[in-house]
Amino acid sequence: MRRIFSGIQPTGSLHLGNYFGAVRNWVQLQDQVPECIYCVVDYHAITGGIEPGELARRTRQLAGDLVACGIDPSRSILFVQSHVPEHTELAWVLSAFAAYGDLSRMTQFKDKAERSKHISAGLFTYPVLQAADILLYLADGVPVGDDQSQHLEFTRGIARRFNQLIGVEYFPDVATLLSDGKRIMSLADPDSKMSKSLGDKHYIGLLEPASAVAKKIRSAVTDIGGEATATVSPGVANLLDLLHLCGAADKADELTASALAGELRYGDLKLVVAEQVNALLEPIRERRAQLSDAEVVDILRSGAQRARDIAAATMTRVRGLIGVGPEAL
Ligand code: AQP
């Protein structure tokens, strides 16, 4: 793998689902892939509604959180989507290659549309912009959580259709890079994925105080327990997964065995999970507290410059291939 790309929306606080599903993988991939490109996708965020004055603050906040998690701007390109206009330009081009029927089948659109009062056209065409984000950098792989697998299949479809209709093998076939924590579930509703838009009790924010984290884990939905079972319930399985992902695999295996035997007191499980999650988050909180807004803005400015160099070259080629732009005349 030569170059990877991934993005995250500045729609609220970074949570454990984002971290285990994507961001921790982004950090680790910096040691394995020569070019890692990470993007705060603010144009995606506006498809779910706009809160005037909030977006820029959230964008800055999220970029700083990513650095605190271990994204190293001296090794990776970290930038904001709207600072590189080629993203929206390529999205328009790709929308001509995207099939309406494919977009109508996107489960994320259906889920979000069900919960929205105003269903924007942008929410519907969101996967086209996502395909543009990825293909603009001719990325070989995209590290994401499981909820994005369908969108990546769609990206591969658009790339193939473009290559086929234009008659040039230009866009690569991108690989979906899933992590061990590819689907973290909500604490309050363990049948749904951990998500910001479900509400505060459904997720654990990486920068929440240790006491708030412990309280949310204490309130996590489990089951009544006390009886031997063949499998653990979704809520208990989610807590055990978190324990594994925090690096306490032995403890998780031991507690799984006692849960299956009907001997586990869930209060004890929650206590251990809270300790482990807080131990993992503490260094991130400390690093975040040391980062100023000015440092973050500087990182994003130089990241956008580097991203733009790659994006501009792709767009020049794409315009040439389809016959638009002044050079085509
Ligand atoms: N619960 C999750 N488990 C594993 N991975 C997850 N991701 C999100 N939720 C989970 C991954 O995080 C990356 C960034 O995703 P995003 O910017 O699309 O955020 P999101 O999916 O919009 O996050 P939310 O909390 O679900 O936001 P809302 O509720 O606003 O939609 C992606 O790689 C995603 O797979």
Short mmCIF file of N, CA and C in Angstrom, two decimals, residues 243-318:
data_model
loop_
_atom_site.label_atom_id
_atom_site.label_comp_id
_atom_site.label_asym_id
_atom_site.label_seq_id
_atom_site.Cartn_x
_atom_site.Cartn_y
_atom_site.Cartn_z
N LEU A 243 -12.97 -3.77 26.49
CA LEU A 243 -11.87 -4.23 27.34
C LEU A 243 -10.73 -4.80 26.47
N HIS A 244 -11.09 -5.62 25.52
CA HIS A 244 -10.11 -6.19 24.57
C HIS A 244 -9.35 -5.07 23.88
N LEU A 245 -10.13 -4.11 23.35
CA LEU A 245 -9.51 -3.05 22.55
C LEU A 245 -8.62 -2.15 23.38
N CYS A 246 -8.90 -2.08 24.68
CA CYS A 246 -8.04 -1.27 25.55
C CYS A 246 -6.74 -2.01 25.89
N GLY A 247 -6.62 -3.25 25.44
CA GLY A 247 -5.38 -3.99 25.66
C GLY A 247 -5.45 -4.95 26.85
N ALA A 248 -6.66 -5.11 27.43
CA ALA A 248 -6.79 -6.00 28.59
C ALA A 248 -7.44 -7.32 28.13
N ALA A 249 -6.80 -7.99 27.15
CA ALA A 249 -7.41 -9.18 26.55
C ALA A 249 -7.56 -10.31 27.58
N ASP A 250 -6.54 -10.51 28.45
CA ASP A 250 -6.61 -11.61 29.43
C ASP A 250 -7.80 -11.41 30.37
N LYS A 251 -7.91 -10.17 30.84
CA LYS A 251 -9.01 -9.84 31.75
C LYS A 251 -10.36 -10.05 31.04
N ALA A 252 -10.42 -9.63 29.77
CA ALA A 252 -11.66 -9.77 29.00
C ALA A 252 -12.03 -11.25 28.85
N ASP A 253 -11.03 -12.10 28.58
CA ASP A 253 -11.31 -13.54 28.41
C ASP A 253 -11.80 -14.14 29.72
N GLU A 254 -11.16 -13.73 30.80
CA GLU A 254 -11.55 -14.25 32.12
C GLU A 254 -13.00 -13.84 32.45
N LEU A 255 -13.33 -12.57 32.18
CA LEU A 255 -14.68 -12.09 32.49
C LEU A 255 -15.72 -12.68 31.54
N THR A 256 -15.31 -12.96 30.30
CA THR A 256 -16.24 -13.60 29.35
C THR A 256 -16.62 -14.98 29.88
N ALA A 257 -15.61 -15.72 30.35
CA ALA A 257 -15.88 -17.07 30.87
C ALA A 257 -16.84 -16.99 32.06
N SER A 258 -16.62 -16.03 32.96
CA SER A 258 -17.53 -15.99 34.10
C SER A 258 -18.91 -15.46 33.71
N ALA A 259 -18.99 -14.60 32.67
CA ALA A 259 -20.32 -14.16 32.20
C ALA A 259 -21.10 -15.36 31.64
N LEU A 260 -20.41 -16.19 30.85
CA LEU A 260 -21.09 -17.35 30.24
C LEU A 260 -21.54 -18.35 31.31
N ALA A 261 -20.77 -18.40 32.41
CA ALA A 261 -21.14 -19.31 33.50
C ALA A 261 -22.23 -18.71 34.39
N GLY A 262 -22.62 -17.46 34.09
CA GLY A 262 -23.66 -16.80 34.89
C GLY A 262 -23.13 -16.32 36.23
N GLU A 263 -21.80 -16.16 36.31
CA GLU A 263 -21.21 -15.80 37.61
C GLU A 263 -20.67 -14.37 37.66
N LEU A 264 -20.84 -13.65 36.57
CA LEU A 264 -20.23 -12.31 36.53
C LEU A 264 -21.19 -11.26 37.09
N ARG A 265 -20.64 -10.44 38.02
CA ARG A 265 -21.44 -9.29 38.47
C ARG A 265 -21.13 -8.14 37.54
N TYR A 266 -22.18 -7.63 36.85
CA TYR A 266 -21.92 -6.64 35.82
C TYR A 266 -21.33 -5.35 36.38
N GLY A 267 -21.63 -5.07 37.65
CA GLY A 267 -21.02 -3.89 38.30
C GLY A 267 -19.49 -4.01 38.28
N ASP A 268 -18.98 -5.23 38.51
CA ASP A 268 -17.52 -5.44 38.50
C ASP A 268 -16.97 -5.24 37.09
N LEU A 269 -17.68 -5.78 36.09
CA LEU A 269 -17.25 -5.63 34.70
C LEU A 269 -17.17 -4.14 34.35
N LYS A 270 -18.21 -3.39 34.72
CA LYS A 270 -18.26 -1.97 34.36
C LYS A 270 -17.11 -1.19 35.01
N LEU A 271 -16.78 -1.59 36.25
CA LEU A 271 -15.69 -0.91 36.96
C LEU A 271 -14.36 -1.11 36.21
N VAL A 272 -14.09 -2.35 35.81
CA VAL A 272 -12.83 -2.65 35.10
C VAL A 272 -12.81 -1.92 33.74
N VAL A 273 -13.94 -1.94 33.04
CA VAL A 273 -13.99 -1.29 31.73
C VAL A 273 -13.72 0.22 31.91
N ALA A 274 -14.35 0.82 32.91
CA ALA A 274 -14.16 2.27 33.14
C ALA A 274 -12.69 2.56 33.44
N GLU A 275 -12.06 1.72 34.26
CA GLU A 275 -10.63 1.94 34.59
C GLU A 275 -9.77 1.88 33.34
N GLN A 276 -10.01 0.85 32.53
CA GLN A 276 -9.19 0.65 31.34
C GLN A 276 -9.41 1.75 30.30
N VAL A 277 -10.67 2.13 30.11
CA VAL A 277 -10.96 3.18 29.12
C VAL A 277 -10.32 4.49 29.58
N ASN A 278 -10.44 4.80 30.87
CA ASN A 278 -9.84 6.05 31.36
C ASN A 278 -8.32 6.02 31.27
N ALA A 279 -7.71 4.86 31.50
CA ALA A 279 -6.25 4.76 31.38
C ALA A 279 -5.82 5.01 29.94
N LEU A 280 -6.64 4.55 28.99
CA LEU A 280 -6.32 4.76 27.58
C LEU A 280 -6.49 6.23 27.19
N LEU A 281 -7.54 6.86 27.75
CA LEU A 281 -7.86 8.22 27.33
C LEU A 281 -7.00 9.30 28.01
N GLU A 282 -6.49 8.99 29.18
CA GLU A 282 -5.77 10.02 29.96
C GLU A 282 -4.65 10.70 29.16
N PRO A 283 -3.73 9.93 28.54
CA PRO A 283 -2.65 10.61 27.77
C PRO A 283 -3.19 11.43 26.61
N ILE A 284 -4.32 11.01 26.03
CA ILE A 284 -4.90 11.79 24.91
C ILE A 284 -5.42 13.13 25.45
N ARG A 285 -6.10 13.06 26.61
CA ARG A 285 -6.61 14.31 27.21
C ARG A 285 -5.44 15.24 27.54
N GLU A 286 -4.35 14.67 28.06
CA GLU A 286 -3.20 15.51 28.44
C GLU A 286 -2.58 16.17 27.22
N ARG A 287 -2.41 15.39 26.16
CA ARG A 287 -1.80 15.98 24.95
C ARG A 287 -2.71 17.06 24.37
N ARG A 288 -4.03 16.82 24.43
CA ARG A 288 -4.96 17.79 23.86
C ARG A 288 -4.90 19.12 24.60
N ALA A 289 -4.74 19.04 25.94
CA ALA A 289 -4.72 20.26 26.75
C ALA A 289 -3.49 21.12 26.42
N GLN A 290 -2.45 20.50 25.86
CA GLN A 290 -1.24 21.27 25.56
C GLN A 290 -1.24 21.91 24.17
N LEU A 291 -2.23 21.59 23.37
CA LEU A 291 -2.26 22.10 21.98
C LEU A 291 -3.07 23.39 21.89
N SER A 292 -2.48 24.42 21.30
CA SER A 292 -3.24 25.67 21.17
C SER A 292 -3.98 25.71 19.83
N ASP A 293 -4.98 26.60 19.73
CA ASP A 293 -5.71 26.77 18.47
C ASP A 293 -4.76 27.20 17.37
N ALA A 294 -3.82 28.10 17.72
CA ALA A 294 -2.90 28.63 16.69
C ALA A 294 -2.06 27.49 16.10
N GLU A 295 -1.61 26.57 16.95
CA GLU A 295 -0.82 25.43 16.43
C GLU A 295 -1.67 24.58 15.47
N VAL A 296 -2.92 24.36 15.86
CA VAL A 296 -3.80 23.53 15.03
C VAL A 296 -4.03 24.20 13.67
N VAL A 297 -4.28 25.51 13.69
CA VAL A 297 -4.54 26.24 12.44
C VAL A 297 -3.31 26.16 11.53
N ASP A 298 -2.12 26.27 12.11
CA ASP A 298 -0.87 26.16 11.32
C ASP A 298 -0.73 24.79 10.67
N ILE A 299 -1.03 23.76 11.46
CA ILE A 299 -0.95 22.38 10.94
C ILE A 299 -1.90 22.23 9.76
N LEU A 300 -3.12 22.76 9.91
CA LEU A 300 -4.14 22.60 8.85
C LEU A 300 -3.78 23.39 7.60
N ARG A 301 -3.14 24.55 7.83
CA ARG A 301 -2.75 25.37 6.68
C ARG A 301 -1.70 24.64 5.84
N SER A 302 -0.69 24.10 6.51
CA SER A 302 0.35 23.44 5.70
C SER A 302 -0.16 22.11 5.16
N GLY A 303 -1.07 21.45 5.88
CA GLY A 303 -1.67 20.21 5.37
C GLY A 303 -2.44 20.47 4.08
N ALA A 304 -3.20 21.59 4.04
CA ALA A 304 -4.01 21.91 2.86
C ALA A 304 -3.12 22.18 1.65
N GLN A 305 -1.99 22.84 1.92
CA GLN A 305 -1.05 23.13 0.83
C GLN A 305 -0.55 21.83 0.19
N ARG A 306 -0.18 20.88 1.05
CA ARG A 306 0.34 19.60 0.53
C ARG A 306 -0.76 18.81 -0.19
N ALA A 307 -1.97 18.84 0.39
CA ALA A 307 -3.09 18.11 -0.22
C ALA A 307 -3.42 18.71 -1.58
N ARG A 308 -3.38 20.05 -1.65
CA ARG A 308 -3.77 20.73 -2.89
C ARG A 308 -2.86 20.37 -4.05
N ASP A 309 -1.58 20.18 -3.75
CA ASP A 309 -0.64 19.81 -4.83
C ASP A 309 -1.08 18.51 -5.50
N ILE A 310 -1.48 17.54 -4.69
CA ILE A 310 -1.90 16.24 -5.24
C ILE A 310 -3.25 16.40 -5.95
N ALA A 311 -4.17 17.10 -5.27
CA ALA A 311 -5.54 17.24 -5.79
C ALA A 311 -5.55 17.98 -7.12
N ALA A 312 -4.73 19.03 -7.23
CA ALA A 312 -4.72 19.84 -8.46
C ALA A 312 -4.25 18.98 -9.64
N ALA A 313 -3.26 18.13 -9.40
CA ALA A 313 -2.74 17.28 -10.49
C ALA A 313 -3.83 16.30 -10.95
N THR A 314 -4.56 15.73 -10.00
CA THR A 314 -5.64 14.79 -10.38
C THR A 314 -6.71 15.51 -11.19
N MET A 315 -7.10 16.69 -10.71
CA MET A 315 -8.20 17.40 -11.40
C MET A 315 -7.79 17.83 -12.80
N THR A 316 -6.52 18.22 -12.98
CA THR A 316 -6.05 18.59 -14.32
C THR A 316 -6.22 17.40 -15.26
N ARG A 317 -5.84 16.22 -14.75
CA ARG A 317 -5.94 15.00 -15.57
C ARG A 317 -7.41 14.65 -15.85
N VAL A 318 -8.25 14.77 -14.82
CA VAL A 318 -9.67 14.42 -14.99
C VAL A 318 -10.33 15.36 -16.00
#
